[in-house]
Tab-separated table of C-alpha atoms in Angstrom:
chain	number	residue	atom	x	y	z
A	1187	MET	CA	0.000	0.000	0.000
A	1188	PHE	CA	3.061	2.250	0.287
A	1189	ALA	CA	5.449	3.169	-2.517
A	1190	HIS	CA	8.586	5.031	-1.487
A	1191	ALA	CA	9.845	7.504	-4.066
A	1192	THR	CA	13.115	5.651	-4.622
A	1193	SER	CA	11.361	2.297	-5.171
A	1194	THR	CA	9.488	3.070	-8.392
A	1195	LYS	CA	10.920	2.456	-11.858
A	1196	LEU	CA	9.044	3.016	-15.093
A	1197	MET	CA	10.306	1.389	-18.283
A	1198	ALA	CA	10.035	3.431	-21.471
A	1199	GLY	CA	9.590	2.224	-25.044
A	1200	CYS	CA	5.871	1.522	-24.922
A	1201	GLN	CA	3.462	1.401	-27.833
A	1202	GLN	CA	-0.087	2.654	-27.772
A	1203	SER	CA	-2.939	0.658	-29.262
A	1204	LEU	CA	-6.406	2.000	-30.049
A	1205	HIS	CA	-9.574	-0.099	-29.965
A	1206	PHE	CA	-12.862	1.187	-31.373
A	1207	VAL	CA	-16.326	-0.043	-30.442
A	1208	THR	CA	-19.605	1.106	-31.946
A	1209	LEU	CA	-21.500	3.323	-29.547
A	1210	PRO	CA	-24.831	1.838	-28.383
A	1211	ASP	CA	-28.026	3.652	-29.268
A	1212	LEU	CA	-28.183	6.277	-26.525
A	1213	ASN	CA	-31.919	6.628	-27.100
A	1214	LYS	CA	-32.318	3.142	-25.618
A	1215	LEU	CA	-30.414	4.115	-22.484
A	1216	CYS	CA	-31.094	6.659	-19.782
A	1217	ALA	CA	-29.246	8.132	-16.845
A	1218	SER	CA	-29.940	9.330	-13.344
A	1219	ARG	CA	-28.183	10.580	-10.244
A	1220	LEU	CA	-28.411	8.729	-6.958
A	1221	ILE	CA	-27.883	11.069	-3.996
A	1222	VAL	CA	-26.732	9.263	-0.850
A	1223	LEU	CA	-28.348	10.908	2.173
A	1224	CYS	CA	-26.075	9.353	4.779
A	1225	LEU	CA	-25.082	10.899	8.093
A	1226	GLU	CA	-21.707	9.147	8.377
A	1227	ASN	CA	-18.608	11.290	8.766
A	1228	ASP	CA	-16.857	9.673	5.810
A	1229	ARG	CA	-19.453	10.355	3.121
A	1230	LYS	CA	-16.914	9.908	0.326
A	1231	GLN	CA	-16.235	6.349	1.468
A	1232	GLN	CA	-19.959	5.584	1.558
A	1233	GLN	CA	-20.312	7.017	-1.951
A	1234	VAL	CA	-17.652	4.641	-3.310
A	1235	LEU	CA	-18.918	1.594	-1.397
A	1236	HIS	CA	-22.511	2.078	-2.579
A	1237	CYS	CA	-21.402	2.693	-6.171
A	1238	ARG	CA	-19.331	-0.500	-6.220
A	1239	GLU	CA	-22.158	-2.491	-4.627
A	1240	LEU	CA	-24.519	-1.237	-7.336
A	1241	LEU	CA	-22.059	-2.267	-10.070
A	1242	PHE	CA	-21.315	-5.747	-8.765
A	1243	THR	CA	-24.912	-6.682	-7.973
A	1244	ASN	CA	-26.472	-5.390	-11.198
A	1245	LEU	CA	-24.738	-6.446	-14.413
A	1246	GLU	CA	-26.952	-4.192	-16.557
A	1247	VAL	CA	-25.674	-1.015	-14.879
A	1248	LEU	CA	-22.787	1.344	-15.603
A	1249	ALA	CA	-22.054	3.646	-12.677
A	1250	SER	CA	-19.549	6.105	-11.277
A	1251	PRO	CA	-19.232	8.516	-8.381
A	1252	VAL	CA	-20.086	11.953	-9.762
A	1253	PRO	CA	-16.763	13.854	-10.073
A	1254	ASP	CA	-16.102	16.517	-7.433
A	1255	THR	CA	-18.931	15.303	-5.183
A	1256	ILE	CA	-18.967	13.212	-2.002
A	1257	ASP	CA	-22.516	11.848	-2.097
A	1258	GLU	CA	-23.705	11.504	-5.710
A	1259	ILE	CA	-23.570	8.539	-8.111
A	1260	PHE	CA	-24.138	8.542	-11.872
A	1261	ILE	CA	-26.144	5.582	-13.233
A	1262	VAL	CA	-26.482	4.598	-16.909
A	1263	THR	CA	-28.814	1.718	-17.759
A	1264	SER	CA	-32.123	0.930	-19.424
A	1265	ARG	CA	-35.269	2.884	-18.604
A	1266	ASN	CA	-36.925	-0.342	-17.456
A	1267	PHE	CA	-34.244	-0.896	-14.827
A	1268	LEU	CA	-34.400	2.676	-13.528
A	1269	ASN	CA	-38.151	2.285	-13.147
A	1270	SER	CA	-37.857	-1.142	-11.559
A	1271	ARG	CA	-38.608	-2.087	-7.992
A	1272	ARG	CA	-35.075	-3.427	-7.666
A	1273	ILE	CA	-33.298	-0.074	-7.955
A	1274	GLN	CA	-35.942	1.619	-5.818
A	1275	GLU	CA	-35.390	-0.925	-3.039
A	1276	PHE	CA	-31.617	-0.474	-3.328
A	1277	ALA	CA	-31.956	3.299	-2.977
A	1278	LYS	CA	-34.265	2.920	0.018
A	1279	ARG	CA	-31.949	0.443	1.743
A	1280	ILE	CA	-28.892	2.707	1.553
A	1281	GLY	CA	-30.867	5.848	2.364
A	1282	ALA	CA	-30.555	7.490	-1.051
A	1283	LYS	CA	-32.756	9.594	-3.307
A	1284	MET	CA	-33.152	8.978	-7.049
A	1285	GLU	CA	-33.139	12.077	-9.218
A	1286	GLU	CA	-35.354	12.288	-12.300
A	1287	ILE	CA	-34.388	10.225	-15.344
A	1288	MET	CA	-32.364	12.191	-17.903
A	1289	PRO	CA	-30.891	11.546	-21.380
A	1290	VAL	CA	-27.447	9.929	-21.577
A	1291	THR	CA	-24.743	12.350	-22.693
A	1292	CYS	CA	-21.344	11.276	-24.020
A	1293	ALA	CA	-19.678	12.822	-20.965
A	1294	VAL	CA	-21.798	10.841	-18.492
A	1295	LEU	CA	-21.396	7.608	-20.476
A	1296	GLN	CA	-17.617	8.100	-20.643
A	1297	CYS	CA	-17.434	8.722	-16.888
A	1298	CYS	CA	-19.512	5.632	-16.022
A	1299	LEU	CA	-17.847	3.347	-18.568
A	1300	SER	CA	-14.327	4.270	-17.408
A	1301	TYR	CA	-15.137	3.736	-13.730
A	1302	THR	CA	-16.998	0.465	-14.372
A	1303	LEU	CA	-14.168	-1.000	-16.473
A	1304	ILE	CA	-11.520	-0.125	-13.894
A	1305	ALA	CA	-13.643	-1.496	-11.041
A	1306	LYS	CA	-14.267	-4.800	-12.808
A	1307	LEU	CA	-10.675	-5.297	-13.967
A	1308	ALA	CA	-9.578	-5.498	-10.322
A	1309	PRO	CA	-7.945	-7.464	-8.780
A	1310	LYS	CA	-6.311	-8.620	-12.046
A	1311	TRP	CA	-5.363	-5.009	-12.717
A	1312	ASN	CA	-5.236	-2.541	-9.846
A	1313	LYS	CA	-5.317	1.233	-10.060
A	1314	ALA	CA	-2.194	3.053	-8.869
A	1315	GLY	CA	-2.413	6.786	-9.374
A	1316	ASN	CA	-3.236	7.351	-13.025
A	1317	LEU	CA	-1.874	3.929	-13.970
A	1318	LEU	CA	-3.824	0.785	-14.638
A	1319	ILE	CA	-2.400	-0.002	-17.984
A	1320	GLN	CA	-0.480	3.218	-18.634
A	1321	GLY	CA	-2.478	5.467	-20.915
A	1322	PHE	CA	-5.737	3.561	-20.290
A	1323	GLU	CA	-8.401	5.974	-21.474
A	1324	VAL	CA	-11.984	5.666	-22.592
A	1325	THR	CA	-13.270	8.368	-24.923
A	1326	VAL	CA	-16.871	8.489	-26.099
A	1327	GLN	CA	-17.737	10.301	-29.318
A	1328	ASP	CA	-21.071	10.625	-31.096
A	1329	LYS	CA	-20.914	7.256	-32.865
A	1330	GLN	CA	-18.184	5.187	-31.271
A	1331	ILE	CA	-16.191	4.405	-28.146
A	1332	CYS	CA	-12.387	4.554	-28.291
A	1333	ILE	CA	-10.296	2.692	-25.714
A	1334	ALA	CA	-6.597	3.611	-25.702
A	1335	LEU	CA	-4.157	1.159	-24.122
A	1336	GLU	CA	-0.495	1.989	-23.558
A	1337	ALA	CA	1.573	-0.747	-21.900
A	1338	TYR	CA	4.474	-0.163	-19.508
A	1339	THR	CA	6.537	-2.414	-17.272
A	1340	ILE	CA	6.402	-1.152	-13.689
A	1341	ARG	CA	8.560	-2.325	-10.803
A	1342	LEU	CA	7.150	-1.402	-7.429
A	1343	PRO	CA	8.935	-3.420	-4.714
A	1344	PRO	CA	7.557	-3.220	-1.163
A	1345	SER	CA	9.106	-0.415	0.873
A	1346	GLN	CA	11.518	-1.257	3.691
A	1347	LEU	CA	11.774	0.800	6.882
A	1348	GLU	CA	15.459	1.420	6.146
A	1349	GLU	CA	14.394	3.459	3.099
A	1350	PHE	CA	12.696	5.998	5.357
A	1351	GLY	CA	15.914	6.924	7.135
A	1352	VAL	CA	15.251	5.021	10.360
A	1353	SER	CA	18.533	4.322	12.157
A	1354	PRO	CA	19.681	0.699	12.731
A	1355	THR	CA	19.551	1.265	16.504
A	1356	VAL	CA	15.912	2.370	16.384
A	1357	LEU	CA	15.037	-0.529	14.056
A	1358	GLN	CA	16.603	-3.070	16.420
A	1359	TRP	CA	14.663	-1.612	19.346
A	1360	PHE	CA	11.438	-1.576	17.290
A	1361	ASN	CA	11.836	-5.201	16.180
A	1362	ARG	CA	12.343	-6.467	19.739
A	1363	SER	CA	8.841	-5.636	20.973
A	1364	GLN	CA	5.357	-5.772	19.466
A	1365	ASP	CA	4.467	-2.794	21.687
A	1366	ALA	CA	7.238	-0.577	20.318
A	1367	SER	CA	6.584	2.279	17.905
A	1368	ILE	CA	8.762	4.581	15.817
A	1369	PRO	CA	7.822	8.235	16.380
A	1370	HIS	CA	7.750	10.989	13.775
A	1371	HIS	CA	11.084	12.540	14.812
A	1372	ALA	CA	12.955	9.219	14.360
A	1373	ILE	CA	11.989	9.021	10.662
A	1374	ALA	CA	14.396	11.072	8.541
A	1375	SER	CA	12.676	10.526	5.173
A	1376	ARG	CA	8.991	10.901	6.029
A	1377	TRP	CA	7.354	11.291	2.621
A	1378	SER	CA	5.835	8.379	0.729
A	1379	TYR	CA	3.522	7.827	-2.236
A	1380	ILE	CA	0.385	5.996	-1.120
A	1381	LEU	CA	-1.675	3.534	-3.150
A	1382	PRO	CA	-4.100	3.639	-4.846
A	1383	SER	CA	-4.057	7.388	-5.569
A	1384	MET	CA	-0.228	7.726	-5.354
A	1385	LYS	CA	-0.749	10.957	-3.422
A	1386	LYS	CA	2.158	12.093	-1.287
A	1387	GLY	CA	1.682	11.637	2.446
A	1388	GLU	CA	3.856	12.178	5.507
A	1389	ILE	CA	4.595	9.293	7.883
A	1390	ALA	CA	3.479	10.239	11.399
A	1391	SER	CA	4.551	7.002	13.117
A	1392	VAL	CA	5.249	3.300	12.590
A	1393	THR	CA	3.651	0.628	14.793
A	1394	HIS	CA	3.159	-3.130	15.078
A	1395	LYS	CA	-0.499	-2.673	16.033
A	1396	LEU	CA	-3.373	-0.538	14.823
A	1397	PRO	CA	-3.956	2.506	17.062
A	1398	ALA	CA	-6.890	2.295	19.460
A	1399	ASP	CA	-8.727	5.126	17.682
A	1400	SER	CA	-8.521	3.477	14.254
A	1401	GLU	CA	-11.800	2.844	12.410
A	1402	LEU	CA	-10.312	-0.502	11.319
A	1403	HIS	CA	-9.523	-2.863	14.182
A	1404	SER	CA	-7.533	-5.656	12.523
A	1405	TYR	CA	-5.599	-6.588	9.402
A	1406	LEU	CA	-8.664	-8.568	8.305
A	1407	ASP	CA	-10.681	-5.327	8.480
A	1408	ILE	CA	-8.038	-3.634	6.328
A	1409	LYS	CA	-8.198	-6.442	3.757
A	1410	LYS	CA	-11.994	-6.122	3.553
A	1411	HIS	CA	-11.749	-2.328	3.268
A	1412	TRP	CA	-9.260	-2.462	0.389
A	1413	ARG	CA	-11.259	-5.121	-1.436
A	1414	ASN	CA	-14.547	-3.247	-1.061
A	1415	MET	CA	-13.171	0.226	-1.811
A	1416	TYR	CA	-10.562	-0.456	-4.487
A	1417	GLY	CA	-10.762	-4.114	-5.537
A	1418	TYR	CA	-7.283	-4.883	-4.171
A	1419	THR	CA	-6.612	-8.364	-2.791
A	1420	LEU	CA	-4.083	-7.945	0.022
A	1421	PRO	CA	-1.962	-10.988	0.944
A	1422	ASP	CA	-2.568	-13.175	3.971
A	1423	MET	CA	0.045	-12.353	6.621
A	1424	PRO	CA	0.625	-13.425	10.228
A	1425	ASP	CA	0.033	-10.601	12.712
A	1426	GLN	CA	3.628	-10.612	13.946
A	1427	HIS	CA	4.899	-9.752	10.447
A	1428	ILE	CA	2.614	-6.755	9.906
A	1429	ILE	CA	3.883	-3.188	10.291
A	1430	TYR	CA	1.524	-0.202	10.133
A	1431	LEU	CA	2.492	3.221	8.825
A	1432	ASN	CA	0.233	6.037	10.012
A	1433	ILE	CA	0.054	8.639	7.250
A	1434	TYR	CA	-0.806	12.328	7.456
A	1435	PHE	CA	-2.188	14.152	4.395
A	1436	LYS	CA	-1.890	17.894	4.947
A	1437	MET	CA	-4.687	18.808	2.546
A	1438	ILE	CA	-7.150	16.603	4.464
A	1439	GLY	CA	-6.309	17.911	7.929
A	1440	GLU	CA	-5.516	16.215	11.202
A	1441	ARG	CA	-6.949	12.830	10.294
A	1442	LEU	CA	-4.444	9.963	10.073
A	1443	PHE	CA	-4.681	7.167	7.509
A	1444	ARG	CA	-3.241	3.661	7.921
């Protein structure tokens, strides 16, 4: 889940391939917005979870979180499905409101198709920043869909604590006890790129256990969270081999991410 800046290598010499598909008759499709009326603090997380649930339980649906929102979902499907009891019951169960049905525009179709493809390619292909297959883009025009694929070889070895400028003495002390932690001031190189967005975050501390105030209480909870949110399949690991990095994103505020 962590990619240190010195660990990433990108191999050049790629070739781009274009694939064209005839655009479906947009008159036979329709779109709507689903507004999630949840009271949870992390509304963005609920938006993603509900969108993915909708996609993986209804094969006839294309969907995507509405860009630059924290509680809206685009849906593209048939008019019959949008008028069906099934989608109405789904909206009621998650506490959401369906907006009025509207025509499908190329922009909305492109947004939903891109998100749906990326979601369903996981865990075979996992999103890391703007990379899935480098240059993966879906463009919708008036009469056709163009998918651009550009292949790269990426080496992203797991980060080691030594790479973050932690002294051998501190590492030895940390490895001797499951209750030990490495504080912020003992980490010389604190910045790391974090999957799946590859945003830059600052390491606040390193621990063997999840902090008591964490929303996730075990590694199993973390595995479920990553599968449900991003489609990642994290490896099975014994508890004594797991190390947690608590990450601080300045743009988000005081909240720590693990």
